[in-house]
Short mmCIF file of C-alpha atoms in Angstrom, two decimals:
data_model
loop_
_atom_site.label_atom_id
_atom_site.label_comp_id
_atom_site.label_asym_id
_atom_site.label_seq_id
_atom_site.Cartn_x
_atom_site.Cartn_y
_atom_site.Cartn_z
CA MET H 3 -27.27 -174.26 -29.69
CA ALA H 4 -26.35 -173.98 -26.04
CA GLY H 5 -27.30 -170.79 -24.26
CA GLN H 6 -24.72 -168.15 -23.56
CA ALA H 7 -22.90 -168.60 -20.25
CA VAL H 8 -23.73 -165.99 -17.67
CA THR H 9 -20.64 -164.22 -16.39
CA ARG H 10 -19.66 -163.67 -12.77
CA PRO H 11 -21.37 -160.56 -11.44
CA PRO H 12 -19.24 -157.54 -10.50
CA GLU H 13 -18.17 -157.08 -6.90
CA GLU H 14 -20.78 -154.39 -6.28
CA ILE H 15 -23.52 -156.92 -7.11
CA LEU H 16 -21.98 -159.47 -4.77
CA SER H 17 -21.90 -156.81 -2.05
CA LEU H 18 -25.59 -156.13 -2.59
CA TRP H 19 -26.32 -159.85 -2.40
CA LYS H 20 -24.39 -160.12 0.87
CA ARG H 21 -26.35 -157.21 2.27
CA GLU H 22 -29.65 -158.80 1.26
CA GLN H 23 -28.62 -162.09 2.83
CA ALA H 24 -27.75 -160.33 6.09
CA GLN H 25 -31.09 -158.52 6.16
CA LEU H 26 -33.13 -161.65 5.43
CA LYS H 27 -31.06 -163.75 7.85
CA ALA H 28 -32.44 -161.66 10.71
CA ARG H 29 -35.88 -163.10 9.90
CA VAL H 30 -34.85 -166.76 10.11
CA VAL H 31 -36.63 -168.74 12.83
CA ASP H 32 -34.70 -171.84 13.91
CA ARG H 33 -37.30 -173.34 16.24
CA ASP H 34 -40.51 -175.32 15.78
CA THR H 35 -43.47 -173.05 15.05
CA GLU H 36 -46.19 -175.62 14.30
CA ALA H 37 -47.86 -178.12 16.63
CA TRP H 38 -47.18 -181.03 14.25
CA GLN H 39 -43.44 -180.36 14.43
CA ARG H 40 -43.45 -180.93 18.19
CA ASP H 41 -45.32 -184.24 17.90
CA ARG H 42 -43.05 -187.30 17.69
CA ALA H 43 -45.38 -188.86 15.11
CA PHE H 44 -45.87 -185.55 13.23
CA SER H 45 -49.61 -185.79 13.79
CA GLY H 46 -51.31 -183.10 11.75
CA LEU H 47 -48.71 -183.15 8.96
CA GLN H 48 -50.48 -184.00 5.70
CA ARG H 49 -48.45 -182.40 2.88
CA VAL H 50 -44.68 -182.16 2.33
CA GLY H 51 -43.16 -180.32 -0.61
CA GLY H 52 -39.91 -180.62 -2.51
CA VAL H 53 -38.19 -178.31 -4.99
CA ASP H 54 -35.41 -178.78 -7.51
CA VAL H 55 -33.77 -177.03 -10.46
CA SER H 56 -32.34 -179.32 -13.15
CA PHE H 57 -30.04 -178.06 -15.86
CA VAL H 58 -30.08 -178.68 -19.58
CA LYS H 59 -27.01 -180.60 -20.70
CA GLY H 60 -24.44 -178.35 -22.29
CA ASP H 61 -26.41 -175.19 -21.49
CA SER H 62 -25.65 -172.83 -18.61
CA VAL H 63 -28.78 -170.74 -19.11
CA ARG H 64 -31.76 -173.02 -19.65
CA ALA H 65 -33.04 -175.09 -16.73
CA CYS H 66 -36.22 -176.61 -15.34
CA ALA H 67 -37.63 -175.57 -11.96
CA SER H 68 -39.94 -178.07 -10.29
CA LEU H 69 -42.21 -178.12 -7.23
CA VAL H 70 -43.93 -181.27 -6.01
CA VAL H 71 -46.27 -181.84 -3.08
CA LEU H 72 -46.57 -185.29 -1.53
CA SER H 73 -49.12 -186.66 0.90
CA TYR H 74 -47.76 -187.56 4.32
CA PRO H 75 -47.09 -190.20 5.52
CA GLU H 76 -47.95 -192.01 2.26
CA LEU H 77 -45.42 -189.97 0.23
CA GLU H 78 -47.55 -190.03 -2.90
CA VAL H 79 -47.38 -187.10 -5.32
CA VAL H 80 -50.58 -185.02 -5.20
CA TYR H 81 -49.34 -181.96 -7.11
CA GLU H 82 -46.52 -181.15 -9.50
CA ASP H 83 -45.51 -178.09 -11.48
CA SER H 84 -42.45 -177.84 -13.71
CA HIS H 85 -41.38 -174.96 -15.93
CA MET H 86 -38.47 -174.20 -18.20
CA VAL H 87 -36.62 -171.10 -17.01
CA SER H 88 -33.75 -168.94 -18.22
CA LEU H 89 -31.12 -168.37 -15.56
CA THR H 90 -30.01 -164.76 -15.29
CA ALA H 91 -27.44 -165.16 -12.50
CA PRO H 92 -24.33 -167.34 -12.62
CA TYR H 93 -23.44 -169.96 -10.05
CA VAL H 94 -21.30 -168.31 -7.38
CA SER H 95 -20.43 -170.29 -4.25
CA GLY H 96 -22.52 -169.01 -1.34
CA PHE H 97 -25.05 -167.25 -3.59
CA LEU H 98 -27.01 -170.18 -5.07
CA ALA H 99 -30.29 -168.62 -3.93
CA PHE H 100 -29.92 -165.66 -6.28
CA ARG H 101 -29.68 -168.10 -9.17
CA GLU H 102 -32.61 -170.34 -8.25
CA VAL H 103 -34.94 -168.94 -5.57
CA PRO H 104 -36.83 -166.47 -7.83
CA PHE H 105 -38.10 -169.39 -9.91
CA LEU H 106 -38.93 -171.51 -6.86
CA THR H 107 -40.87 -168.74 -5.14
CA GLU H 108 -42.82 -168.25 -8.36
CA LEU H 109 -43.80 -171.94 -8.31
CA VAL H 110 -45.00 -171.58 -4.71
CA ARG H 111 -47.00 -168.48 -5.70
CA ARG H 112 -48.60 -170.35 -8.61
CA LEU H 113 -49.62 -173.18 -6.29
CA GLN H 114 -51.13 -170.73 -3.82
CA GLU H 115 -53.22 -169.23 -6.61
CA LYS H 116 -54.23 -172.48 -8.33
CA GLU H 117 -54.61 -175.01 -5.50
CA PRO H 118 -54.32 -173.32 -2.09
CA GLY H 119 -55.62 -176.46 -0.41
CA LEU H 120 -52.51 -178.31 -1.57
CA MET H 121 -49.96 -175.89 -0.15
CA PRO H 122 -47.19 -177.87 1.57
CA GLN H 123 -46.77 -177.51 5.31
CA VAL H 124 -43.02 -177.84 4.91
CA LEU H 125 -40.56 -177.68 1.99
CA LEU H 126 -37.49 -179.88 1.61
CA VAL H 127 -34.85 -178.06 -0.40
CA ASP H 128 -31.93 -179.54 -2.34
CA GLY H 129 -29.25 -177.39 -0.72
CA ASN H 130 -28.14 -175.94 2.59
CA GLY H 131 -29.84 -173.84 5.23
CA VAL H 132 -27.81 -172.33 8.06
CA LEU H 133 -24.93 -174.61 7.03
CA HIS H 134 -23.55 -171.86 4.81
CA GLN H 135 -20.71 -169.36 4.52
CA ARG H 136 -22.88 -166.60 6.00
CA GLY H 137 -25.42 -168.79 7.77
CA PHE H 138 -28.08 -168.17 5.13
CA GLY H 139 -28.25 -170.79 2.41
CA VAL H 140 -30.88 -171.44 -0.24
CA ALA H 141 -33.24 -173.25 2.18
CA CYS H 142 -33.22 -170.23 4.53
CA HIS H 143 -33.72 -167.82 1.63
CA LEU H 144 -36.68 -169.75 0.22
CA GLY H 145 -38.20 -170.20 3.67
CA VAL H 146 -38.07 -166.53 4.58
CA LEU H 147 -39.50 -165.39 1.24
CA THR H 148 -42.36 -167.94 1.23
CA GLU H 149 -42.84 -168.01 5.03
CA LEU H 150 -42.99 -171.80 4.81
CA PRO H 151 -41.06 -174.13 7.13
CA CYS H 152 -38.00 -175.27 5.16
CA ILE H 153 -35.32 -177.91 5.56
CA GLY H 154 -31.96 -177.91 3.78
CA VAL H 155 -30.88 -181.36 2.55
CA ALA H 156 -27.51 -181.52 0.82
CA LYS H 157 -25.61 -184.40 -0.72
CA LYS H 158 -22.13 -183.05 -0.03
CA LEU H 159 -20.57 -181.36 2.97
CA LEU H 160 -20.17 -177.62 2.53
CA GLN H 161 -16.82 -177.00 4.18
CA VAL H 162 -17.40 -173.86 6.22
CA ASP H 163 -16.51 -172.73 9.76
CA GLY H 164 -13.76 -175.32 10.01
CA LEU H 165 -15.87 -178.26 8.81
CA GLU H 166 -13.77 -180.51 6.59
CA ASN H 167 -14.30 -183.74 4.74
CA ASN H 168 -11.13 -185.06 6.36
CA ALA H 169 -10.13 -188.38 7.89
CA LEU H 170 -11.98 -187.64 11.15
CA HIS H 171 -15.18 -186.78 9.29
CA LYS H 172 -14.91 -189.94 7.20
CA GLU H 173 -14.41 -192.01 10.34
CA LYS H 174 -17.59 -190.56 11.83
CA ILE H 175 -19.41 -191.53 8.64
CA ARG H 176 -18.04 -195.06 8.90
CA LEU H 177 -19.47 -195.35 12.42
CA LEU H 178 -23.00 -194.66 11.18
CA GLN H 179 -24.37 -198.19 11.33
CA ALA H 180 -28.08 -198.06 10.47
CA GLY H 181 -30.58 -195.83 8.79
CA GLY H 182 -31.45 -192.98 11.14
CA ASP H 183 -27.99 -192.75 12.73
CA THR H 184 -26.60 -189.21 12.90
CA PHE H 185 -23.75 -187.08 14.14
CA PRO H 186 -23.68 -183.29 14.64
CA LEU H 187 -21.77 -180.95 12.35
CA VAL H 188 -19.99 -178.70 14.81
CA GLY H 189 -18.12 -175.76 13.31
CA GLY H 190 -14.92 -174.27 14.61
CA SER H 191 -17.01 -171.61 16.34
CA GLY H 192 -18.66 -174.35 18.41
CA THR H 193 -21.99 -173.90 16.64
CA VAL H 194 -23.96 -176.96 15.54
CA LEU H 195 -24.60 -176.14 11.89
CA GLY H 196 -26.46 -179.31 10.96
CA MET H 197 -26.50 -183.08 11.19
CA ALA H 198 -25.07 -185.84 9.05
CA LEU H 199 -27.82 -188.41 8.55
CA LYS H 200 -27.57 -191.98 7.30
CA SER H 201 -30.88 -192.04 5.49
CA HIS H 202 -30.98 -195.71 4.58
CA ASP H 203 -29.37 -198.88 5.91
CA HIS H 204 -27.51 -199.51 2.67
CA CYS H 205 -26.30 -195.98 1.94
CA ILE H 206 -22.59 -195.36 2.36
CA LYS H 207 -22.71 -191.57 2.16
CA PRO H 208 -24.85 -189.47 4.52
CA LEU H 209 -27.12 -186.54 3.84
CA TYR H 210 -26.34 -183.17 5.41
CA VAL H 211 -29.46 -181.72 7.02
CA SER H 212 -29.65 -178.14 8.26
CA VAL H 213 -32.32 -175.71 9.44
CA GLY H 214 -33.91 -173.59 6.74
CA HIS H 215 -36.74 -171.72 8.46
CA ARG H 216 -39.45 -172.23 11.10
CA MET H 217 -38.29 -175.68 12.21
CA SER H 218 -35.80 -177.03 14.73
CA LEU H 219 -32.84 -179.12 13.64
CA GLU H 220 -34.09 -182.10 15.67
CA ALA H 221 -37.49 -182.09 13.95
CA ALA H 222 -35.90 -181.43 10.55
CA VAL H 223 -33.67 -184.49 10.86
CA ARG H 224 -36.52 -186.75 12.03
CA LEU H 225 -38.79 -185.63 9.20
CA THR H 226 -36.08 -185.97 6.57
CA TYR H 227 -35.46 -189.53 7.68
CA ARG H 228 -39.16 -190.36 7.63
CA CYS H 229 -39.35 -189.05 4.05
CA CYS H 230 -36.55 -191.32 2.82
CA ARG H 231 -37.64 -194.40 0.93
CA PHE H 232 -34.19 -194.44 -0.59
CA ARG H 233 -31.16 -192.22 -0.05
CA ALA H 234 -32.75 -188.93 -1.05
CA PRO H 235 -35.89 -187.71 0.73
CA GLU H 236 -38.85 -188.48 -1.51
CA PRO H 237 -40.02 -184.85 -2.03
CA VAL H 238 -36.60 -183.81 -3.36
CA ARG H 239 -36.18 -187.05 -5.33
CA GLN H 240 -39.56 -186.64 -7.02
CA ALA H 241 -38.88 -183.00 -7.88
CA ASP H 242 -35.56 -184.06 -9.43
CA ILE H 243 -37.13 -186.93 -11.40
CA ARG H 244 -39.96 -184.78 -12.71
CA SER H 245 -37.80 -181.80 -13.64
CA ARG H 246 -35.50 -184.06 -15.67
CA GLU H 247 -38.47 -185.73 -17.33
CA TYR H 248 -39.90 -182.32 -18.22
CA ILE H 249 -36.63 -181.42 -19.92
CA ARG H 250 -36.71 -184.67 -21.86
CA ARG H 251 -40.28 -184.09 -22.99
CA THR H 252 -39.75 -180.42 -23.82
CA LEU H 253 -36.32 -180.47 -25.44
CA GLY H 254 -35.80 -184.08 -26.33
CA GLN H 255 -32.61 -184.35 -24.31
CA PRO H 256 -31.74 -185.43 -20.78
CA GLY H 257 -31.55 -182.96 -17.93
CA SER H 258 -28.13 -182.74 -16.36
CA PRO H 259 -27.14 -180.94 -13.17
CA ALA H 260 -24.22 -178.57 -13.06
CA SER H 261 -20.97 -180.43 -12.51
CA VAL H 262 -19.27 -178.02 -10.16
CA GLY H 263 -19.93 -176.08 -6.99
CA GLU H 264 -22.84 -176.20 -4.58
CA SER H 265 -25.37 -176.91 -7.30
CA SER H 266 -23.64 -180.23 -8.04
CA GLN H 267 -25.47 -181.50 -4.94
CA LYS H 268 -28.48 -181.92 -7.22
CA GLU H 269 -27.23 -185.20 -8.64
CA TRP H 270 -29.07 -187.91 -6.69
CA LYS H 271 -27.39 -190.97 -8.20
CA PRO H 272 -27.77 -194.45 -6.68
CA LYS H 273 -24.03 -195.15 -6.47
CA ALA H 274 -23.97 -195.07 -2.68
CA CYS H 275 -26.95 -197.45 -2.37
CA PRO H 276 -27.54 -200.82 -4.01
CA GLU H 277 -31.02 -201.82 -5.16
CA GLY H 278 -33.64 -199.32 -4.06
CA GLY H 279 -31.34 -196.31 -4.30
CA PRO H 280 -32.42 -192.81 -5.22
CA GLY H 281 -32.31 -193.62 -8.91
CA ALA H 282 -34.99 -196.29 -8.58
CA PRO H 283 -38.23 -195.90 -10.57
CA ALA H 284 -40.55 -193.25 -9.23
CA ASP H 285 -43.39 -195.73 -8.65
CA GLN H 286 -41.31 -198.20 -6.68
CA GLY H 287 -42.68 -198.70 -3.16
CA ARG H 288 -41.08 -198.63 0.25
CA PRO H 289 -38.43 -201.19 1.21
CA PRO H 290 -39.90 -204.51 2.38
CA GLU H 291 -41.13 -204.55 5.95
CA HIS H 292 -38.39 -206.98 6.97
CA GLN H 293 -35.70 -204.54 5.84
CA ARG H 294 -34.39 -202.77 8.94
CA ARG H 295 -34.59 -198.99 8.75
CA GLY H 296 -32.92 -198.42 12.09
CA PRO H 297 -34.04 -196.33 15.07
CA GLU H 298 -35.54 -192.91 14.67
CA PRO H 299 -33.00 -190.05 14.85
CA GLY H 300 -32.76 -188.67 18.35
CA SER H 301 -34.38 -191.72 19.97
CA GLN H 302 -32.90 -193.45 23.00
CA GLU H 303 -32.20 -196.51 20.86
CA GLN H 304 -30.17 -194.47 18.40
CA GLN H 305 -28.21 -192.73 21.13
CA LYS H 306 -27.42 -196.10 22.65
CA ASN H 307 -26.21 -197.41 19.29
CA GLN H 308 -23.85 -194.46 18.92
CA GLN H 309 -22.23 -194.74 22.34
#
């Protein structure tokens, strides 16, 4: 029988959550803090992590939280940990972290205790960072609590600060020609909240990359692109694949992400990419060498292509 749905918390709880977000937001660092981040080739980066929470079909309480660590630049899984969890907070737009981050921080703590030598040097998070109603999304929350560099990578545009998925936005997407092409997400306040990134030559829809913690937007976009064999960055894709597989093994039924709200960004389906999309088998290799990946984000070649 499906678990009981968790109800929306009372306004006083939401007020407490807002206060906690504001306090933690003051600790966010939006610049590069590690030497490898400032190196164009990311020399010194050896381990990248990804996290995901997949939901049990027809159940709003049971879910599977997953953490994977991949070698870099090979992008091979060197560590994985998945656990069934019982959600105690409902999904409320702008407060996804209070639903998921406690389980993700626990996975990071377990890794630190079991295999400290495999701790990731950066975490890619399926969700937003500073691209958020209050400038403090799940990637910021997880980064501040774990003190790890974090990057927010979302599938859909969170429409905040005047950002809209309107005709102008769709035209900008159409002008993204090759993998690695980007355009800035500038809010009505004039603040650059993130970047839209075409992660693969054959992907129609971009990813929305934003700063989580202890990394600049420029470095976050470059690293996200370098981690993309397919549409989704490999750390997030592997965490998603393995969390769903854990649900299948444990409960005998497929994992299914929530269908509404911010958490619906967890559905990495290959619709926007033909062969070699994010739904490809986990052991499938990189695209053939002859397949053009496009210039690196932020490079002179890319800027020339976008003029």
